[in-house]
PDB file of C-alpha atoms in Angstrom:
ATOM      1  CA  UNK A   1      88.076  76.229 106.470  1.00 40.00           C
ATOM      2  CA  UNK A   2      86.505  76.780 103.086  1.00 40.00           C
ATOM      3  CA  UNK A   3      85.870  80.480 102.454  1.00 40.00           C
ATOM      4  CA  UNK A   4      82.462  79.684 100.993  1.00 38.00           C
ATOM      5  CA  UNK A   5      81.288  78.521 104.431  1.00 37.00           C
ATOM      6  CA  UNK A   6      82.594  81.529 106.306  1.00 41.00           C
ATOM      7  CA  UNK A   7      80.464  84.269 104.820  1.00 40.00           C
ATOM      8  CA  UNK A   8      76.717  84.110 105.373  1.00 44.00           C
ATOM      9  CA  UNK A   9      74.883  84.829 102.132  1.00 41.00           C
ATOM     10  CA  UNK A  10      72.114  86.590 104.075  1.00 41.00           C
ATOM     11  CA  UNK A  11      74.400  88.628 106.300  1.00 45.00           C
ATOM     12  CA  UNK A  12      75.663  92.123 105.407  1.00 44.00           C
ATOM     13  CA  UNK A  13      78.940  92.172 103.422  1.00 43.00           C
ATOM     14  CA  UNK A  14      81.949  91.768 105.700  1.00 44.00           C
ATOM     15  CA  UNK A  15      79.974  89.924 108.396  1.00 48.00           C
ATOM     16  CA  UNK A  16      80.654  86.315 109.328  1.00 46.00           C
ATOM     17  CA  UNK A  17      77.811  83.834 109.834  1.00 50.00           C
ATOM     18  CA  UNK A  18      76.881  83.170 113.469  1.00 51.00           C
ATOM     19  CA  UNK A  19      77.791  79.497 113.088  1.00 50.00           C
ATOM     20  CA  UNK A  20      81.439  80.315 112.492  1.00 50.00           C
ATOM     21  CA  UNK A  21      81.730  83.770 114.020  1.00 54.00           C
ATOM     22  CA  UNK A  22      83.243  82.697 117.361  1.00 55.00           C
ATOM     23  CA  UNK A  23      85.960  80.660 115.662  1.00 51.00           C
ATOM     24  CA  UNK A  24      86.607  83.322 113.056  1.00 56.00           C
ATOM     25  CA  UNK A  25      86.700  86.158 115.569  1.00 59.00           C
ATOM     26  CA  UNK A  26      89.112  84.228 117.811  1.00 62.00           C
ATOM     27  CA  UNK A  27      91.493  83.834 114.886  1.00 67.00           C
ATOM     28  CA  UNK A  28      90.935  87.435 113.806  1.00 66.00           C
ATOM     29  CA  UNK A  29      91.753  88.837 117.254  1.00 67.00           C
ATOM     30  CA  UNK A  30      94.450  86.423 118.421  1.00 66.00           C
ATOM     31  CA  UNK A  31      96.457  85.860 115.237  1.00 70.00           C
ATOM     32  CA  UNK A  32      99.112  88.409 116.196  1.00 78.00           C
ATOM     33  CA  UNK A  33      98.769  89.940 112.724  1.00 84.00           C
ATOM     34  CA  UNK A  34      97.306  93.289 111.652  1.00 90.00           C
ATOM     35  CA  UNK A  35      94.052  92.289 109.973  1.00 91.00           C
ATOM     36  CA  UNK A  36      91.004  94.121 108.694  1.00 92.00           C
ATOM     37  CA  UNK A  37      87.857  93.255 106.737  1.00 92.00           C
ATOM     38  CA  UNK A  38      86.869  95.673 103.973  1.00 94.00           C
ATOM     39  CA  UNK A  39      83.592  96.052 102.152  1.00 94.00           C
ATOM     40  CA  UNK A  40      83.514  96.212  98.358  1.00 94.00           C
ATOM     41  CA  UNK A  41      83.917  99.991  98.548  1.00 95.00           C
ATOM     42  CA  UNK A  42      87.305  99.377 100.245  1.00 96.00           C
ATOM     43  CA  UNK A  43      86.042 100.745 103.580  1.00 96.00           C
ATOM     44  CA  UNK A  44      87.006  99.084 106.858  1.00 95.00           C
ATOM     45  CA  UNK A  45      84.179  96.996 108.323  1.00 93.00           C
ATOM     46  CA  UNK A  46      86.180  95.372 111.125  1.00 90.00           C
ATOM     47  CA  UNK A  47      89.774  95.675 112.344  1.00 91.00           C
ATOM     48  CA  UNK A  48      91.503  93.662 115.035  1.00 90.00           C
ATOM     49  CA  UNK A  49      93.457  94.996 118.014  1.00 89.00           C
ATOM     50  CA  UNK A  50      96.820  94.652 116.252  1.00 89.00           C
ATOM     51  CA  UNK A  51      95.608  96.766 113.363  1.00 92.00           C
ATOM     52  CA  UNK A  52      94.268  99.564 115.575  1.00 91.00           C
ATOM     53  CA  UNK A  53      97.434  99.497 117.677  1.00 89.00           C
ATOM     54  CA  UNK A  54      99.710  99.677 114.629  1.00 89.00           C
ATOM     55  CA  UNK A  55      97.805 102.646 113.240  1.00 89.00           C
ATOM     56  CA  UNK A  56      97.257 104.352 116.578  1.00 88.00           C
ATOM     57  CA  UNK A  57      93.485 104.707 116.437  1.00 88.00           C
ATOM     58  CA  UNK A  58      90.385 103.267 118.039  1.00 87.00           C
ATOM     59  CA  UNK A  59      88.038 100.683 116.536  1.00 84.00           C
ATOM     60  CA  UNK A  60      85.342 103.348 116.202  1.00 86.00           C
ATOM     61  CA  UNK A  61      87.716 105.645 114.301  1.00 89.00           C
ATOM     62  CA  UNK A  62      88.837 102.891 111.931  1.00 91.00           C
ATOM     63  CA  UNK A  63      85.388 101.545 111.044  1.00 92.00           C
ATOM     64  CA  UNK A  64      83.985 103.059 107.853  1.00 93.00           C
ATOM     65  CA  UNK A  65      87.270 104.671 106.855  1.00 94.00           C
ATOM     66  CA  UNK A  66      88.767 104.002 103.432  1.00 95.00           C
ATOM     67  CA  UNK A  67      91.656 101.567 103.831  1.00 95.00           C
ATOM     68  CA  UNK A  68      93.758 103.558 101.379  1.00 92.00           C
ATOM     69  CA  UNK A  69      93.798 106.480 103.814  1.00 91.00           C
ATOM     70  CA  UNK A  70      96.151 104.434 105.992  1.00 91.00           C
ATOM     71  CA  UNK A  71      98.682 104.209 103.158  1.00 88.00           C
ATOM     72  CA  UNK A  72     101.327 106.651 102.026  1.00 78.00           C
ATOM     73  CA  UNK A  73     100.320 108.630  98.903  1.00 75.00           C
ATOM     74  CA  UNK A  74     103.155 106.996  96.949  1.00 70.00           C
ATOM     75  CA  UNK A  75     101.427 103.594  97.068  1.00 78.00           C
ATOM     76  CA  UNK A  76      97.735 104.493  97.336  1.00 83.00           C
ATOM     77  CA  UNK A  77      96.996 104.280  93.619  1.00 83.00           C
ATOM     78  CA  UNK A  78      98.718 100.936  93.138  1.00 84.00           C
ATOM     79  CA  UNK A  79      97.084  99.328  96.166  1.00 90.00           C
ATOM     80  CA  UNK A  80      93.639 100.697  95.300  1.00 92.00           C
ATOM     81  CA  UNK A  81      93.975  99.137  91.847  1.00 92.00           C
ATOM     82  CA  UNK A  82      94.857  95.759  93.381  1.00 93.00           C
ATOM     83  CA  UNK A  83      92.001  95.905  95.890  1.00 95.00           C
ATOM     84  CA  UNK A  84      89.518  96.880  93.185  1.00 95.00           C
ATOM     85  CA  UNK A  85      90.571  93.843  91.163  1.00 94.00           C
ATOM     86  CA  UNK A  86      89.884  91.674  94.214  1.00 93.00           C
ATOM     87  CA  UNK A  87      86.464  93.243  94.747  1.00 93.00           C
ATOM     88  CA  UNK A  88      85.559  92.623  91.100  1.00 93.00           C
ATOM     89  CA  UNK A  89      86.625  88.987  91.387  1.00 91.00           C
ATOM     90  CA  UNK A  90      89.350  89.420  88.778  1.00 91.00           C
ATOM     91  CA  UNK A  91      92.076  88.130  91.077  1.00 88.00           C
ATOM     92  CA  UNK A  92      91.879  85.908  94.191  1.00 91.00           C
ATOM     93  CA  UNK A  93      94.706  87.554  96.157  1.00 92.00           C
ATOM     94  CA  UNK A  94      97.801  89.699  95.953  1.00 93.00           C
ATOM     95  CA  UNK A  95     100.871  90.426  98.058  1.00 91.00           C
ATOM     96  CA  UNK A  96     103.236  93.336  97.598  1.00 86.00           C
ATOM     97  CA  UNK A  97     105.478  95.808  99.373  1.00 81.00           C
ATOM     98  CA  UNK A  98     103.794  98.910 100.727  1.00 82.00           C
ATOM     99  CA  UNK A  99     104.395 102.009 102.828  1.00 80.00           C
ATOM    100  CA  UNK A 100     101.795 102.910 105.442  1.00 85.00           C
ATOM    101  CA  UNK A 101     101.390 105.759 107.909  1.00 81.00           C
ATOM    102  CA  UNK A 102     100.958 104.425 111.422  1.00 81.00           C
ATOM    103  CA  UNK A 103     100.688 105.792 114.933  1.00 76.00           C
ATOM    104  CA  UNK A 104     101.963 109.347 115.429  1.00 73.00           C
ATOM    105  CA  UNK A 105     102.166 109.798 111.637  1.00 72.00           C
ATOM    106  CA  UNK A 106     105.235 107.545 111.476  1.00 74.00           C
ATOM    107  CA  UNK A 107     105.750 105.791 108.141  1.00 73.00           C
ATOM    108  CA  UNK A 108     106.627 102.134 108.051  1.00 78.00           C
ATOM    109  CA  UNK A 109     107.325  99.652 105.292  1.00 77.00           C
ATOM    110  CA  UNK A 110     106.045  96.126 105.070  1.00 83.00           C
ATOM    111  CA  UNK A 111     104.050  93.632 103.060  1.00 88.00           C
ATOM    112  CA  UNK A 112     100.357  93.911 102.334  1.00 92.00           C
ATOM    113  CA  UNK A 113      98.328  90.819 101.481  1.00 93.00           C
ATOM    114  CA  UNK A 114      94.796  91.130 100.140  1.00 94.00           C
ATOM    115  CA  UNK A 115      92.350  88.241  99.795  1.00 92.00           C
ATOM    116  CA  UNK A 116      88.939  88.234  98.146  1.00 92.00           C
ATOM    117  CA  UNK A 117      86.491  86.189 100.271  1.00 88.00           C
ATOM    118  CA  UNK A 118      83.641  84.652  98.294  1.00 86.00           C
ATOM    119  CA  UNK A 119      80.157  83.782  99.512  1.00 81.00           C
ATOM    120  CA  UNK A 120      78.082  80.734  98.642  1.00 78.00           C
ATOM    121  CA  UNK A 121      76.985  82.241  95.326  1.00 83.00           C
ATOM    122  CA  UNK A 122      80.634  82.483  94.293  1.00 84.00           C
ATOM    123  CA  UNK A 123      80.720  86.275  94.396  1.00 89.00           C
ATOM    124  CA  UNK A 124      83.295  88.238  96.373  1.00 91.00           C
ATOM    125  CA  UNK A 125      81.474  89.538  99.464  1.00 90.00           C
ATOM    126  CA  UNK A 126      84.304  91.038 101.479  1.00 91.00           C
ATOM    127  CA  UNK A 127      88.054  91.624 101.372  1.00 93.00           C
ATOM    128  CA  UNK A 128      90.547  90.544 104.009  1.00 92.00           C
ATOM    129  CA  UNK A 129      93.763  92.576 104.267  1.00 94.00           C
ATOM    130  CA  UNK A 130      96.813  91.583 106.305  1.00 93.00           C
ATOM    131  CA  UNK A 131      99.515  94.137 107.066  1.00 92.00           C
ATOM    132  CA  UNK A 132     102.905  92.759 108.042  1.00 88.00           C
ATOM    133  CA  UNK A 133     105.319  95.541 109.083  1.00 85.00           C
ATOM    134  CA  UNK A 134     108.968  94.934 108.342  1.00 77.00           C
ATOM    135  CA  UNK A 135     110.418  94.430 111.820  1.00 66.00           C
ATOM    136  CA  UNK A 136     113.908  93.776 110.497  1.00 48.00           C
ATOM    137  CA  UNK A 137     114.523  97.346 109.375  1.00 45.00           C
ATOM    138  CA  UNK A 138     117.778  98.977 110.464  1.00 38.00           C
ATOM    139  CA  UNK A 139     116.160 102.361 109.962  1.00 40.00           C
ATOM    140  CA  UNK A 140     116.513 103.946 113.427  1.00 38.00           C
ATOM    141  CA  UNK A 141     120.281 103.558 113.475  1.00 40.00           C
ATOM    142  CA  UNK A 142     120.685 104.795 109.912  1.00 41.00           C
ATOM    143  CA  UNK A 143     118.358 107.746 110.375  1.00 41.00           C
ATOM    144  CA  UNK A 144     120.063 108.790 113.591  1.00 39.00           C
ATOM    145  CA  UNK A 145     123.429 108.714 111.892  1.00 42.00           C
ATOM    146  CA  UNK A 146     122.298 111.100 109.148  1.00 50.00           C
ATOM    147  CA  UNK A 147     124.582 109.251 106.758  1.00 64.00           C
ATOM    148  CA  UNK A 148     125.034 110.906 103.387  1.00 73.00           C
ATOM    149  CA  UNK A 149     124.184 107.755 101.488  1.00 81.00           C
ATOM    150  CA  UNK A 150     123.311 109.094  98.048  1.00 89.00           C
ATOM    151  CA  UNK A 151     124.921 111.075  95.289  1.00 91.00           C
ATOM    152  CA  UNK A 152     122.775 113.886  93.803  1.00 92.00           C
ATOM    153  CA  UNK A 153     122.003 111.706  90.765  1.00 94.00           C
ATOM    154  CA  UNK A 154     121.068 108.707  92.913  1.00 94.00           C
ATOM    155  CA  UNK A 155     118.760 110.969  94.919  1.00 93.00           C
ATOM    156  CA  UNK A 156     116.992 112.173  91.756  1.00 94.00           C
ATOM    157  CA  UNK A 157     116.672 108.594  90.532  1.00 95.00           C
ATOM    158  CA  UNK A 158     115.128 107.475  93.832  1.00 94.00           C
ATOM    159  CA  UNK A 159     112.675 110.378  93.764  1.00 93.00           C
ATOM    160  CA  UNK A 160     111.671 109.480  90.216  1.00 93.00           C
ATOM    161  CA  UNK A 161     111.171 105.808  91.023  1.00 93.00           C
ATOM    162  CA  UNK A 162     109.051 106.777  94.050  1.00 90.00           C
ATOM    163  CA  UNK A 163     106.943 109.004  91.771  1.00 89.00           C
ATOM    164  CA  UNK A 164     106.339 106.091  89.394  1.00 89.00           C
ATOM    165  CA  UNK A 165     108.487 107.400  86.532  1.00 91.00           C
ATOM    166  CA  UNK A 166     109.730 104.877  83.998  1.00 92.00           C
ATOM    167  CA  UNK A 167     113.331 104.334  82.904  1.00 93.00           C
ATOM    168  CA  UNK A 168     112.645 106.244  79.677  1.00 94.00           C
ATOM    169  CA  UNK A 169     111.105 109.186  81.548  1.00 94.00           C
ATOM    170  CA  UNK A 170     114.012 109.323  84.001  1.00 94.00           C
ATOM    171  CA  UNK A 171     116.540 109.139  81.184  1.00 93.00           C
ATOM    172  CA  UNK A 172     114.965 112.107  79.388  1.00 94.00           C
ATOM    173  CA  UNK A 173     114.553 114.091  82.592  1.00 92.00           C
ATOM    174  CA  UNK A 174     118.129 113.565  83.839  1.00 92.00           C
ATOM    175  CA  UNK A 175     119.864 113.515  80.433  1.00 93.00           C
ATOM    176  CA  UNK A 176     121.073 109.955  80.912  1.00 91.00           C
ATOM    177  CA  UNK A 177     120.938 106.887  78.726  1.00 93.00           C
ATOM    178  CA  UNK A 178     118.506 104.144  79.687  1.00 93.00           C
ATOM    179  CA  UNK A 179     121.523 102.020  80.605  1.00 92.00           C
ATOM    180  CA  UNK A 180     122.753 104.830  82.840  1.00 91.00           C
ATOM    181  CA  UNK A 181     119.417 104.981  84.655  1.00 93.00           C
ATOM    182  CA  UNK A 182     119.413 101.201  85.160  1.00 94.00           C
ATOM    183  CA  UNK A 183     122.975 101.381  86.492  1.00 93.00           C
ATOM    184  CA  UNK A 184     121.938 103.915  89.140  1.00 92.00           C
ATOM    185  CA  UNK A 185     118.811 101.916  90.011  1.00 94.00           C
ATOM    186  CA  UNK A 186     120.950  98.791  90.455  1.00 93.00           C
ATOM    187  CA  UNK A 187     123.334 100.758  92.664  1.00 91.00           C
ATOM    188  CA  UNK A 188     120.406 101.903  94.821  1.00 93.00           C
ATOM    189  CA  UNK A 189     119.011  98.370  95.092  1.00 91.00           C
ATOM    190  CA  UNK A 190     122.375  97.107  96.274  1.00 90.00           C
ATOM    191  CA  UNK A 191     122.945 100.025  98.650  1.00 88.00           C
ATOM    192  CA  UNK A 192     119.533  99.663 100.323  1.00 88.00           C
ATOM    193  CA  UNK A 193     119.680  95.839 100.166  1.00 86.00           C
ATOM    194  CA  UNK A 194     116.425  95.259  98.295  1.00 87.00           C
ATOM    195  CA  UNK A 195     115.572  93.388  95.098  1.00 87.00           C
ATOM    196  CA  UNK A 196     113.048  95.489  93.154  1.00 88.00           C
ATOM    197  CA  UNK A 197     111.707  99.010  92.668  1.00 89.00           C
ATOM    198  CA  UNK A 198     108.617  98.792  94.934  1.00 85.00           C
ATOM    199  CA  UNK A 199     110.830  97.480  97.755  1.00 84.00           C
ATOM    200  CA  UNK A 200     113.315 100.277  97.036  1.00 89.00           C
ATOM    201  CA  UNK A 201     110.613 102.909  97.562  1.00 87.00           C
ATOM    202  CA  UNK A 202     109.349 101.185 100.727  1.00 81.00           C
ATOM    203  CA  UNK A 203     112.868 100.995 102.150  1.00 83.00           C
ATOM    204  CA  UNK A 204     113.506 104.633 101.273  1.00 86.00           C
ATOM    205  CA  UNK A 205     110.481 105.742 103.292  1.00 81.00           C
ATOM    206  CA  UNK A 206     111.069 103.363 106.194  1.00 75.00           C
ATOM    207  CA  UNK A 207     114.687 104.521 106.553  1.00 79.00           C
ATOM    208  CA  UNK A 208     113.612 108.154 106.514  1.00 78.00           C
ATOM    209  CA  UNK A 209     115.517 108.908 103.296  1.00 87.00           C
ATOM    210  CA  UNK A 210     112.348 110.002 101.518  1.00 85.00           C
ATOM    211  CA  UNK A 211     110.393 112.685 103.323  1.00 79.00           C
ATOM    212  CA  UNK A 212     106.859 111.951 104.503  1.00 71.00           C
ATOM    213  CA  UNK A 213     103.969 114.142 103.370  1.00 67.00           C
ATOM    214  CA  UNK A 214     105.690 115.444 100.221  1.00 75.00           C
ATOM    215  CA  UNK A 215     104.564 115.079  96.628  1.00 81.00           C
ATOM    216  CA  UNK A 216     106.370 114.673  94.376  1.00 87.00           C
ATOM    217  CA  UNK A 217     108.671 112.571  96.590  1.00 88.00           C
ATOM    218  CA  UNK A 218     111.835 114.248  97.851  1.00 89.00           C
ATOM    219  CA  UNK A 219     115.016 112.808  99.366  1.00 90.00           C
ATOM    220  CA  UNK A 220     115.850 114.543 102.618  1.00 86.00           C
ATOM    221  CA  UNK A 221     118.926 116.798 102.148  1.00 87.00           C
ATOM    222  CA  UNK A 222     120.916 115.191 104.967  1.00 85.00           C
ATOM    223  CA  UNK A 223     121.148 111.973 102.948  1.00 86.00           C
ATOM    224  CA  UNK A 224     122.677 113.585  99.853  1.00 88.00           C
ATOM    225  CA  UNK A 225     126.439 113.889  99.535  1.00 83.00           C
TER     226      UNK A 225
END
């Protein structure tokens, strides 16, 4: 279905034309994926049952709320930047790792996909976001074991990466060479079985290594040797 036929030019942003609404809503509700429509101010206009269930709140509570409020502070700025680019029509879509705060304030990692939906005039009218939690995490077993996974230096490196610090900043802060910082980052990537820094941060939160609700980020003491 062409996105230009889905959005009614005369309807409020985020609303689907009556001609296609039944089909669209069936897909929206029965896809099995966490989906939400956002207006250009990044507020939730509609959210399906999987979204409200994942985040432990009612449809009424979700509607009108800023989408970024569902995300962990460590990723809010990055995701808001990506969503703003979509709303401005500067990019058609994006997909990246994220950390969100779901039901009962439990953090979870996953992939967030954002899509800018254009109306007949070619302007972006609404944003569609899809949240795909990482169901393959081995976090519960690891967290329960309280394994001392990290050396003190690795812990400081992980905290710095989660805070958005660059290799140069970490090197100066920890009195290491840039090569030394990259060595520790590579060690962390291998240890947590991920391939890049955003995924490293997501995995750290989903495994419970990084504490929730703390800024700057802190590794929980039980995971430091």
